[in-house]
Coordinates of C-alpha atoms and ligand atoms in Angstrom, one line a residue:
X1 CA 114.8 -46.9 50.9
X2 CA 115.6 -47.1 47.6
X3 CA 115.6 -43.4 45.5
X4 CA 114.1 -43.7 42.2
X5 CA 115.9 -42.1 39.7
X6 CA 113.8 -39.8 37.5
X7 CA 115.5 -40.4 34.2
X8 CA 112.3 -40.2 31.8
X9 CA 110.6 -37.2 30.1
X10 CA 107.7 -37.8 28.2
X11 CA 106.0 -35.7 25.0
X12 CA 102.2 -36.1 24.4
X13 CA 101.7 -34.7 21.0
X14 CA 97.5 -33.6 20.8
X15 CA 98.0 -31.0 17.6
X16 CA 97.0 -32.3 15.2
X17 CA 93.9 -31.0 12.9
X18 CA 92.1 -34.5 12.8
X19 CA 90.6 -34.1 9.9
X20 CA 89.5 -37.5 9.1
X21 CA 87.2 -37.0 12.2
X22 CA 84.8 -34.2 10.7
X23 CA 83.2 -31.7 12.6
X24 CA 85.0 -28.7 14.3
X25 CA 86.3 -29.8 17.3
X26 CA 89.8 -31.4 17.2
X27 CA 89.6 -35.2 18.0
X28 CA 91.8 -34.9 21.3
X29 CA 89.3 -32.8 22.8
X30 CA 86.0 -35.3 22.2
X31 CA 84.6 -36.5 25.4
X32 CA 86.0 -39.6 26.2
X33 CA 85.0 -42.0 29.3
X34 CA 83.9 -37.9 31.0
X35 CA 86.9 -36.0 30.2
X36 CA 88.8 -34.8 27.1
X37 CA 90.5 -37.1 24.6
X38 CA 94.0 -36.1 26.0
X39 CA 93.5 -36.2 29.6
X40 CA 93.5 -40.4 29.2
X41 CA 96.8 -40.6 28.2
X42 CA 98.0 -37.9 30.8
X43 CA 96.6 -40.1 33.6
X44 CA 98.0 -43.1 32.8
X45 CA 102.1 -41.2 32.4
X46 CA 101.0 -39.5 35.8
X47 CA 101.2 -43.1 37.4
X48 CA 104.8 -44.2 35.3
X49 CA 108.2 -44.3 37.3
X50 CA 111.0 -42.2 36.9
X51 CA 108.8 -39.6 35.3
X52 CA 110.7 -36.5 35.7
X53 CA 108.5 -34.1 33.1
X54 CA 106.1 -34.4 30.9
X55 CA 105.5 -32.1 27.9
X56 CA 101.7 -31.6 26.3
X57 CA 101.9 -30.0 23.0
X58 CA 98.4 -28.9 21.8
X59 CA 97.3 -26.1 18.9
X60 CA 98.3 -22.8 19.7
X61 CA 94.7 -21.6 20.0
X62 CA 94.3 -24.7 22.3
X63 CA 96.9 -23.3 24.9
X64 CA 94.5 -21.7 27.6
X65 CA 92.2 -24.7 27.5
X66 CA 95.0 -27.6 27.9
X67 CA 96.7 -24.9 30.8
X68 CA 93.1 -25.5 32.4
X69 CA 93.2 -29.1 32.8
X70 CA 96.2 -29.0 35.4
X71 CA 93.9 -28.7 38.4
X72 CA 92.4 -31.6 38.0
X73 CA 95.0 -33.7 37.2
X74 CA 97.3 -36.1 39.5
X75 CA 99.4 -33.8 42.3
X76 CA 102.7 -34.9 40.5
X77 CA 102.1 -34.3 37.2
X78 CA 100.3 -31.1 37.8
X79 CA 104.1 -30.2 38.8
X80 CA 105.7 -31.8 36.3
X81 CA 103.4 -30.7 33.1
X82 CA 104.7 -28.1 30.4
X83 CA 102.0 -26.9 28.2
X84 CA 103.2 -26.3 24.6
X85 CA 102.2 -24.8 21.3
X86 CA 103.1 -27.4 18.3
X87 CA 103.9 -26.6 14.9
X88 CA 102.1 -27.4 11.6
X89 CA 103.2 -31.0 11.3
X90 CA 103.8 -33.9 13.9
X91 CA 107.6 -33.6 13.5
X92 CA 107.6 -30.3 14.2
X93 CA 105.4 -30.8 17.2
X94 CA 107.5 -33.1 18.6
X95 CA 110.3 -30.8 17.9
X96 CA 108.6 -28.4 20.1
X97 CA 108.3 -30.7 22.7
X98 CA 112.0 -32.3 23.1
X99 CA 112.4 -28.4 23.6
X100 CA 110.4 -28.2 26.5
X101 CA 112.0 -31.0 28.1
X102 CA 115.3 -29.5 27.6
X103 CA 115.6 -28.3 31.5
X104 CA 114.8 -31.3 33.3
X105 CA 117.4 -32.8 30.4
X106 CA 115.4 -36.5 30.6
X107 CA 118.1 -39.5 29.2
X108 CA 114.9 -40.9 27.8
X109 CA 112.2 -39.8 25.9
X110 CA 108.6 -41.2 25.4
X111 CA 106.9 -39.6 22.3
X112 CA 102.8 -40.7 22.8
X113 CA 100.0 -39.9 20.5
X114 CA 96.9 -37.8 22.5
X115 CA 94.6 -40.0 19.7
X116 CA 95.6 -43.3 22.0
X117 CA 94.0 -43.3 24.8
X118 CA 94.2 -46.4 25.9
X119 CA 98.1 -47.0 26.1
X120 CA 98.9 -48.9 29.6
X121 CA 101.0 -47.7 31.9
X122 CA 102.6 -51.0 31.6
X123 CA 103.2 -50.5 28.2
X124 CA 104.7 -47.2 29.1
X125 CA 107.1 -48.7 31.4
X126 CA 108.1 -51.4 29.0
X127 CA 108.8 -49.0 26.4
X128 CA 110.6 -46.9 28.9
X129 CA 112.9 -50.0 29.9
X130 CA 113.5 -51.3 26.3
X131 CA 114.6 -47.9 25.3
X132 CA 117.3 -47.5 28.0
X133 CA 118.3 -50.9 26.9
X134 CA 118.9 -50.6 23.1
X135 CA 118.2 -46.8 22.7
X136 CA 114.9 -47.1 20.8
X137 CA 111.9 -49.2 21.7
X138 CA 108.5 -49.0 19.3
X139 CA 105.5 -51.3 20.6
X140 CA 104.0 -53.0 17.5
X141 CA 101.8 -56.4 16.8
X142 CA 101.7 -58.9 14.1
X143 CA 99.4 -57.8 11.3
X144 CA 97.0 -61.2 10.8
X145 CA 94.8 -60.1 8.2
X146 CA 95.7 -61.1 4.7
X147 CA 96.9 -57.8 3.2
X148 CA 96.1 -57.1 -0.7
X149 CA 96.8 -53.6 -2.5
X150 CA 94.0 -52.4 -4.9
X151 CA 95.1 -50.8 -7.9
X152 CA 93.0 -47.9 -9.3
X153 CA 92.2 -50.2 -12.2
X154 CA 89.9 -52.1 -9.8
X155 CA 93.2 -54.8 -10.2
X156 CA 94.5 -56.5 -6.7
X157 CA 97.4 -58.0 -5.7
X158 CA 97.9 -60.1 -2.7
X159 CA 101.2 -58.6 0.1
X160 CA 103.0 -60.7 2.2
X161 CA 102.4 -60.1 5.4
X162 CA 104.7 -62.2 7.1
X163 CA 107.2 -59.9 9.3
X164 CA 104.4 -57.2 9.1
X165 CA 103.6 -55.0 12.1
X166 CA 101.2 -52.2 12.9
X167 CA 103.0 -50.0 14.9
X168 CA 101.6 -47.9 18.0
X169 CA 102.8 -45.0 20.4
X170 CA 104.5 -44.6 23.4
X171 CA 108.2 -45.1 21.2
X172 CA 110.6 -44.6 23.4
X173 CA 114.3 -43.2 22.6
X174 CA 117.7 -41.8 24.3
X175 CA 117.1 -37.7 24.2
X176 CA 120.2 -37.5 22.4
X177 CA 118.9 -40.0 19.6
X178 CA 116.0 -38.3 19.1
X179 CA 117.2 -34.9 19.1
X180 CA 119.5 -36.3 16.5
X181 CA 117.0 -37.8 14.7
X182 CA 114.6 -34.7 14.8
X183 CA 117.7 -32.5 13.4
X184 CA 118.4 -34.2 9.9
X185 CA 116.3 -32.9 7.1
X186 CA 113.3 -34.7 6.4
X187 CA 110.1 -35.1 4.8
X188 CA 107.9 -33.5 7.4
X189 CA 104.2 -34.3 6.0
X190 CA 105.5 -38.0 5.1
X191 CA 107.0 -39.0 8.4
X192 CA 103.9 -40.4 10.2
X193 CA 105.7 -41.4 13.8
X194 CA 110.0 -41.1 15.2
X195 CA 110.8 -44.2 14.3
X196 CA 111.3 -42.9 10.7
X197 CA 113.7 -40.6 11.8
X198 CA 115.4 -43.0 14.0
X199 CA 116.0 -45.4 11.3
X200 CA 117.0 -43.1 8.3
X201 CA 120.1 -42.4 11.2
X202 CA 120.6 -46.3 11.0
X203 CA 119.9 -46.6 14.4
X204 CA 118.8 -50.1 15.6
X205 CA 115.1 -50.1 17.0
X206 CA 114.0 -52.7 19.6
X207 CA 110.9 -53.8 19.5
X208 CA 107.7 -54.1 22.4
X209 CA 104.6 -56.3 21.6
X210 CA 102.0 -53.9 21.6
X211 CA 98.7 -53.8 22.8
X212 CA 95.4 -54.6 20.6
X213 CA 93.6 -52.5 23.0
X214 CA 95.8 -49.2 21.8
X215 CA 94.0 -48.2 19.3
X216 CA 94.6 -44.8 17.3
X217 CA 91.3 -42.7 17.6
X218 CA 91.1 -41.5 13.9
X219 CA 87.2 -41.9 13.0
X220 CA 84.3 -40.9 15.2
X221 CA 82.9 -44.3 15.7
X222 CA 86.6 -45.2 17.2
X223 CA 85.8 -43.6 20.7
X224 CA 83.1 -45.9 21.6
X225 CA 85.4 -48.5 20.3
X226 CA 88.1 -47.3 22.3
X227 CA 85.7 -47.3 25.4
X228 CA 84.5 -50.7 25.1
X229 CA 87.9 -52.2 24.8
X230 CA 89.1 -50.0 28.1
X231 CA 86.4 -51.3 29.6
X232 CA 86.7 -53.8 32.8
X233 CA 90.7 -54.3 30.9
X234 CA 91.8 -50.8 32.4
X235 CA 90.0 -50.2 35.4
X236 CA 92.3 -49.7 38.3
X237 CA 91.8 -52.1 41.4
X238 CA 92.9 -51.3 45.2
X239 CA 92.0 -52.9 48.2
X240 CA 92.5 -51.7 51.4
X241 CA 92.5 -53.3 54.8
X242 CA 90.7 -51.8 57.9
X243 CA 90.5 -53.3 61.7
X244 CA 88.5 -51.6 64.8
X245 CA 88.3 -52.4 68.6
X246 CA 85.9 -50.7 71.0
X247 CA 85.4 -51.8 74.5
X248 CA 81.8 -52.9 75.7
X249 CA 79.9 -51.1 78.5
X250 CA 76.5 -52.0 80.0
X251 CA 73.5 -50.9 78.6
X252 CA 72.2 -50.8 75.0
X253 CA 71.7 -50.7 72.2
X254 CA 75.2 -51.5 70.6
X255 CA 75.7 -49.6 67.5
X256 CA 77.2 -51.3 64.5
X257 CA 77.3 -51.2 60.7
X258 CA 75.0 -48.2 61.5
X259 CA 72.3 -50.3 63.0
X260 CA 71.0 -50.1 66.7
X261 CA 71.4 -54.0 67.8
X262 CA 69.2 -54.8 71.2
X263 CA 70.9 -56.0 73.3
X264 CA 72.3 -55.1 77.2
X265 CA 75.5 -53.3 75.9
X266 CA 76.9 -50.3 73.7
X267 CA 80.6 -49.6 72.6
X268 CA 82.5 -47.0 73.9
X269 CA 83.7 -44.7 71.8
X270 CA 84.1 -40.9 71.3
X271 CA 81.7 -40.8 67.9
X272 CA 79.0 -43.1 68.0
X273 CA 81.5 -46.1 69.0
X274 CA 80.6 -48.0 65.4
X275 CA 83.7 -50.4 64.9
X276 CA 82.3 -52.0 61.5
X277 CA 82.0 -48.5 59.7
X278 CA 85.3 -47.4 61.6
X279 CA 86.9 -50.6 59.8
X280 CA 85.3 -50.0 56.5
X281 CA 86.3 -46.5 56.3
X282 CA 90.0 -47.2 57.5
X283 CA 89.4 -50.1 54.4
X284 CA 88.1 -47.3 52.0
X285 CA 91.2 -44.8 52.8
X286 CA 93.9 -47.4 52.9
X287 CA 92.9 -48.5 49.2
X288 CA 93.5 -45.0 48.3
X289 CA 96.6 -43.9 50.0
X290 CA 94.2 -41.2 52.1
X291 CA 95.0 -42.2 55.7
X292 CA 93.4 -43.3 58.4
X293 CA 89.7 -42.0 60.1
X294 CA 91.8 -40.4 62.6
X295 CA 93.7 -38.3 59.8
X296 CA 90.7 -36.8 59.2
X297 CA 88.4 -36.9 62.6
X298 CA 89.8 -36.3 65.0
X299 CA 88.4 -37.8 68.4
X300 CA 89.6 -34.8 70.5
X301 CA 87.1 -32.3 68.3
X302 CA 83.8 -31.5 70.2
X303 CA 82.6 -31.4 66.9
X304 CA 82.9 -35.9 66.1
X305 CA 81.6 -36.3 70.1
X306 CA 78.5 -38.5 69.4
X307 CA 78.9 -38.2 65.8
X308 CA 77.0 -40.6 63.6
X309 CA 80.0 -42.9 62.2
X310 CA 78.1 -43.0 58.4
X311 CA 79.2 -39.3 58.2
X312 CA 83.0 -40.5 58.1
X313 CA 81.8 -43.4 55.8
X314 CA 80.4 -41.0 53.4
X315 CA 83.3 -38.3 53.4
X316 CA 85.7 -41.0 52.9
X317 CA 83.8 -41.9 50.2
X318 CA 83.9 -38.5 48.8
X319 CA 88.0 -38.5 49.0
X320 CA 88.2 -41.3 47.2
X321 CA 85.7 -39.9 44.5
X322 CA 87.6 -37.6 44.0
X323 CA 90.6 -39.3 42.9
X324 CA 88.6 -41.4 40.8
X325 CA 87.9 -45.0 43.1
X326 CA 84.3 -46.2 44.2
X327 CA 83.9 -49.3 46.2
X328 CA 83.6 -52.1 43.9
X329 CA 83.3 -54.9 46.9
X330 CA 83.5 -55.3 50.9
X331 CA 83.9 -58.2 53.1
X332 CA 83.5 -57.6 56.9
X333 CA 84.6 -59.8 60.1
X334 CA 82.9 -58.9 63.3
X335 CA 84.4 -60.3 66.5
X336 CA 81.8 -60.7 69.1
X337 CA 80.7 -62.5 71.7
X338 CA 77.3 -61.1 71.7
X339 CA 74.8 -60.3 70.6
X340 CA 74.5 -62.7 68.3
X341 CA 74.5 -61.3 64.9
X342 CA 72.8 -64.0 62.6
X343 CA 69.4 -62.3 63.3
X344 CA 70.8 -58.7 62.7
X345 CA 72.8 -59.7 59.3
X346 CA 70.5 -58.8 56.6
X347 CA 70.0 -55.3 58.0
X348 CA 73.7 -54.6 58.2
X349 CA 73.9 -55.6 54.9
X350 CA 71.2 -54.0 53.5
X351 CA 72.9 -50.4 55.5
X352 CA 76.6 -51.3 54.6
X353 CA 75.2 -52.2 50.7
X354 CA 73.6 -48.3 51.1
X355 CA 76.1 -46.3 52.4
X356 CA 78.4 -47.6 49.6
X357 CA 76.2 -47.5 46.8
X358 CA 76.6 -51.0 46.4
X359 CA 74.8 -54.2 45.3
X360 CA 73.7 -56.7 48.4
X361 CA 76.0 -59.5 46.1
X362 CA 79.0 -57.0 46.6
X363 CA 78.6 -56.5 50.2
X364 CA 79.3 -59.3 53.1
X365 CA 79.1 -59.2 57.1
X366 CA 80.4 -62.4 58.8
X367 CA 80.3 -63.1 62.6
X368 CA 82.9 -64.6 64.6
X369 CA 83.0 -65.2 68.8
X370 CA 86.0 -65.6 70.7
X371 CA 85.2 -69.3 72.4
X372 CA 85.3 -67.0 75.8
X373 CA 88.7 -66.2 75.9
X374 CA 90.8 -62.8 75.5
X375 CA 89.1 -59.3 76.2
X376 CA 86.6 -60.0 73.0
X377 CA 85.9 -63.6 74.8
X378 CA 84.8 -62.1 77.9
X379 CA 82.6 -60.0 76.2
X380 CA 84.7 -56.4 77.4
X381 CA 85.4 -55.7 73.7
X382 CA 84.5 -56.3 70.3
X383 CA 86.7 -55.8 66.9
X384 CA 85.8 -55.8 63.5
X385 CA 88.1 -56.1 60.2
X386 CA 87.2 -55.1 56.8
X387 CA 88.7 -55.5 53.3
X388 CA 87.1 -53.0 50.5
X389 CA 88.1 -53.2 46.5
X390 CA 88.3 -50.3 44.3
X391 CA 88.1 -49.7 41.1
X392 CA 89.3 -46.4 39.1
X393 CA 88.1 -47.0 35.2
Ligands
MG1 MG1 86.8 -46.7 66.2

């Protein structure tokens, strides 16, 4: 097993006073996709490698109400996450920051604007591996408009564009660099990102293509901007994998999918013996990382005897709510030599489409037999294998 080494620190910088926003309430505390400005960014460095601390730095007044968003965020950043006052220009905030990360002494610094939101965690990483590389790493894109300066005389004059970038956040640096960088005497209310500083040292900066999606929230209408370009482009998928086996018995009705099938036998089982929703909750946990059904029911407790299988269907579901996943999709094999399930389909569909809040397009049940032979064959058995996608937007 392979150790990673925890060599990056990272510095969210959310205080500013946004003033082209109007209004009173700092931009990095808006409502974006249900949660503060600031919290987007945070998730996304929760998920980096090698993170070994991450510094928010937020107004002063803002201290009590960034210190409450730790429960709810990801187990390892809620350890890893210094909350921080800033000082009266970027610079200075940023100062404040590389402070805070002086303990867990990081080789490499990400500085990130709160006002992105939408910086990937692949661009994070890229960053991340340019700057060990060179020492300094900015993301940037080509600018393709046609750039002209106007003049207060209502004059105009065409700039050249070519070797033009924009230039986002994450930048990425050696701690020593930037500490270096932040030290010289500088212009604080001119220099707009680290770079600056970086270069006045004559330090080479590598550079990352950036990512048109990365947008700087600066006006208003820029967070429903921001929104629609995360869209479907940063939604999180996972599938998971389930499989269930139950032996047969005589005497119906067999439970599955949360339908009673007619028939002449049941499946065994210490809950209701349901193998589909066994499957699609194993499915459902295994996309998330949460286990298996028997993690959390276990089938020695009185309490699961008999127990209706949706109830572990639906509590899974509510795990995985919690860390932000919903189904998305299912697609369900049932081995079994009978009943036969063509009749039955539609209803398990319609059921399995319910339970996971799902369209019937989103949600599919096929049937397999065993040609007679092994224990499924002979009819002692039957088995079922799911696959579930989720998404996390
Ligand atoms: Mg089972």
């Amino acid at each position: 097993m392979t150790t990673v080494r925890r060599d990056l620190g990272a510095i969210v910088v959310a205080a500013g006073r946004s003033t082209r926003m109007g209004g009173t309430t700092p931009k990095v505390w808006l409502p974006y996709r249900g949660e503060p400005l600031l919290v987007s960014s945070l998730r996304t460095i929760a998920a980096v490698e090698s993170l070994a601390a991450v510094v928010l730095v937020v107004r002063e007044e803002e201290l009590a109400r960034a210190e409450a968003l730790r429960p709810s965020l990801p187990a390892p950043l809620r350890e890893r996450l210094h909350v921080v006052a800033g000082g009266r220009e970027r610079s200075d905030s940023v100062r404040c920051g590389l402070a805070a990360l002086a303990a867990a002494a990081p080789s490499i610094v990400l500085v990130h604007d709160a006002a992105r939101p939408n910086a990937s965690r692949s661009l994070f990483e890229r960053v991340a591996a340019a700057a060990r590389e060179h020492g300094a790493a900015v993301p940037g894109l080509p600018i393709v408009d046609t750039l002209r300066r106007r003049s207060a005389d209502g004059r105009s004059a065409t700039v050249d564009r070519s070797g033009l970038h924009a230039v986002q956040t994450p930048q990425g640096f050696a701690r020593e660099l930037l500490e270096r960088a932040h030290a010289q005497p500088a212009d604080a209310a001119a220099t707009t990102d680290d770079a600056m500083l970086v270069e006045a040292l004559g330090a080479p900066i590598a550079w990352v293509d950036g990512e048109a999606a990365n947008l700087k929230v600066t006006l208003p209408a820029d967070l429903e901007l921001a929104a629609r370009l995360a869209g479907g482009a940063t939604m999180e998928r996972r599938v998971g994998l389930g499989h269930d086996l139950h032996r047969l018995a005589p005497g119906g009705p067999l439970r599955l999918g949360g339908v009673d099938l007619a028939g002449d036998v049941h499946a065994v089982g210490h809950s209701d013996g349901d193998a589909l929703l066994h499957a699609v909750t194993d499915a459902l946990l295994g996309a998330c990382a949460l286990g298996d059904i028997g993690t959390h029911f276990s089938d020695k407790a009185a309490e699961n005897r008999g127990r209706d299988s949706a109830e572990f269907l639906r509590h899974a579901i509510a795990l995985a709510a919690q860390r932000g996943f919903a189904p998305l999709q299912v697609d369900v094999v049932v081995r079994l030599e009978k009943p036969k399930l063509a009749p039955h389909r539609a209803a398990l569909v319609a059921r399995l489409a319910e339970l996971l809040g799902l369209p019937l397009d989103a949600v599919s049940i096929k049937a397999k037999t065993a040609e007679g032979v092994d224990a499924i064959g002979e009819g002692r058995a039957l088995a079922c294998d799911a696959v579930v996608q989720m998404g996390r937007s």
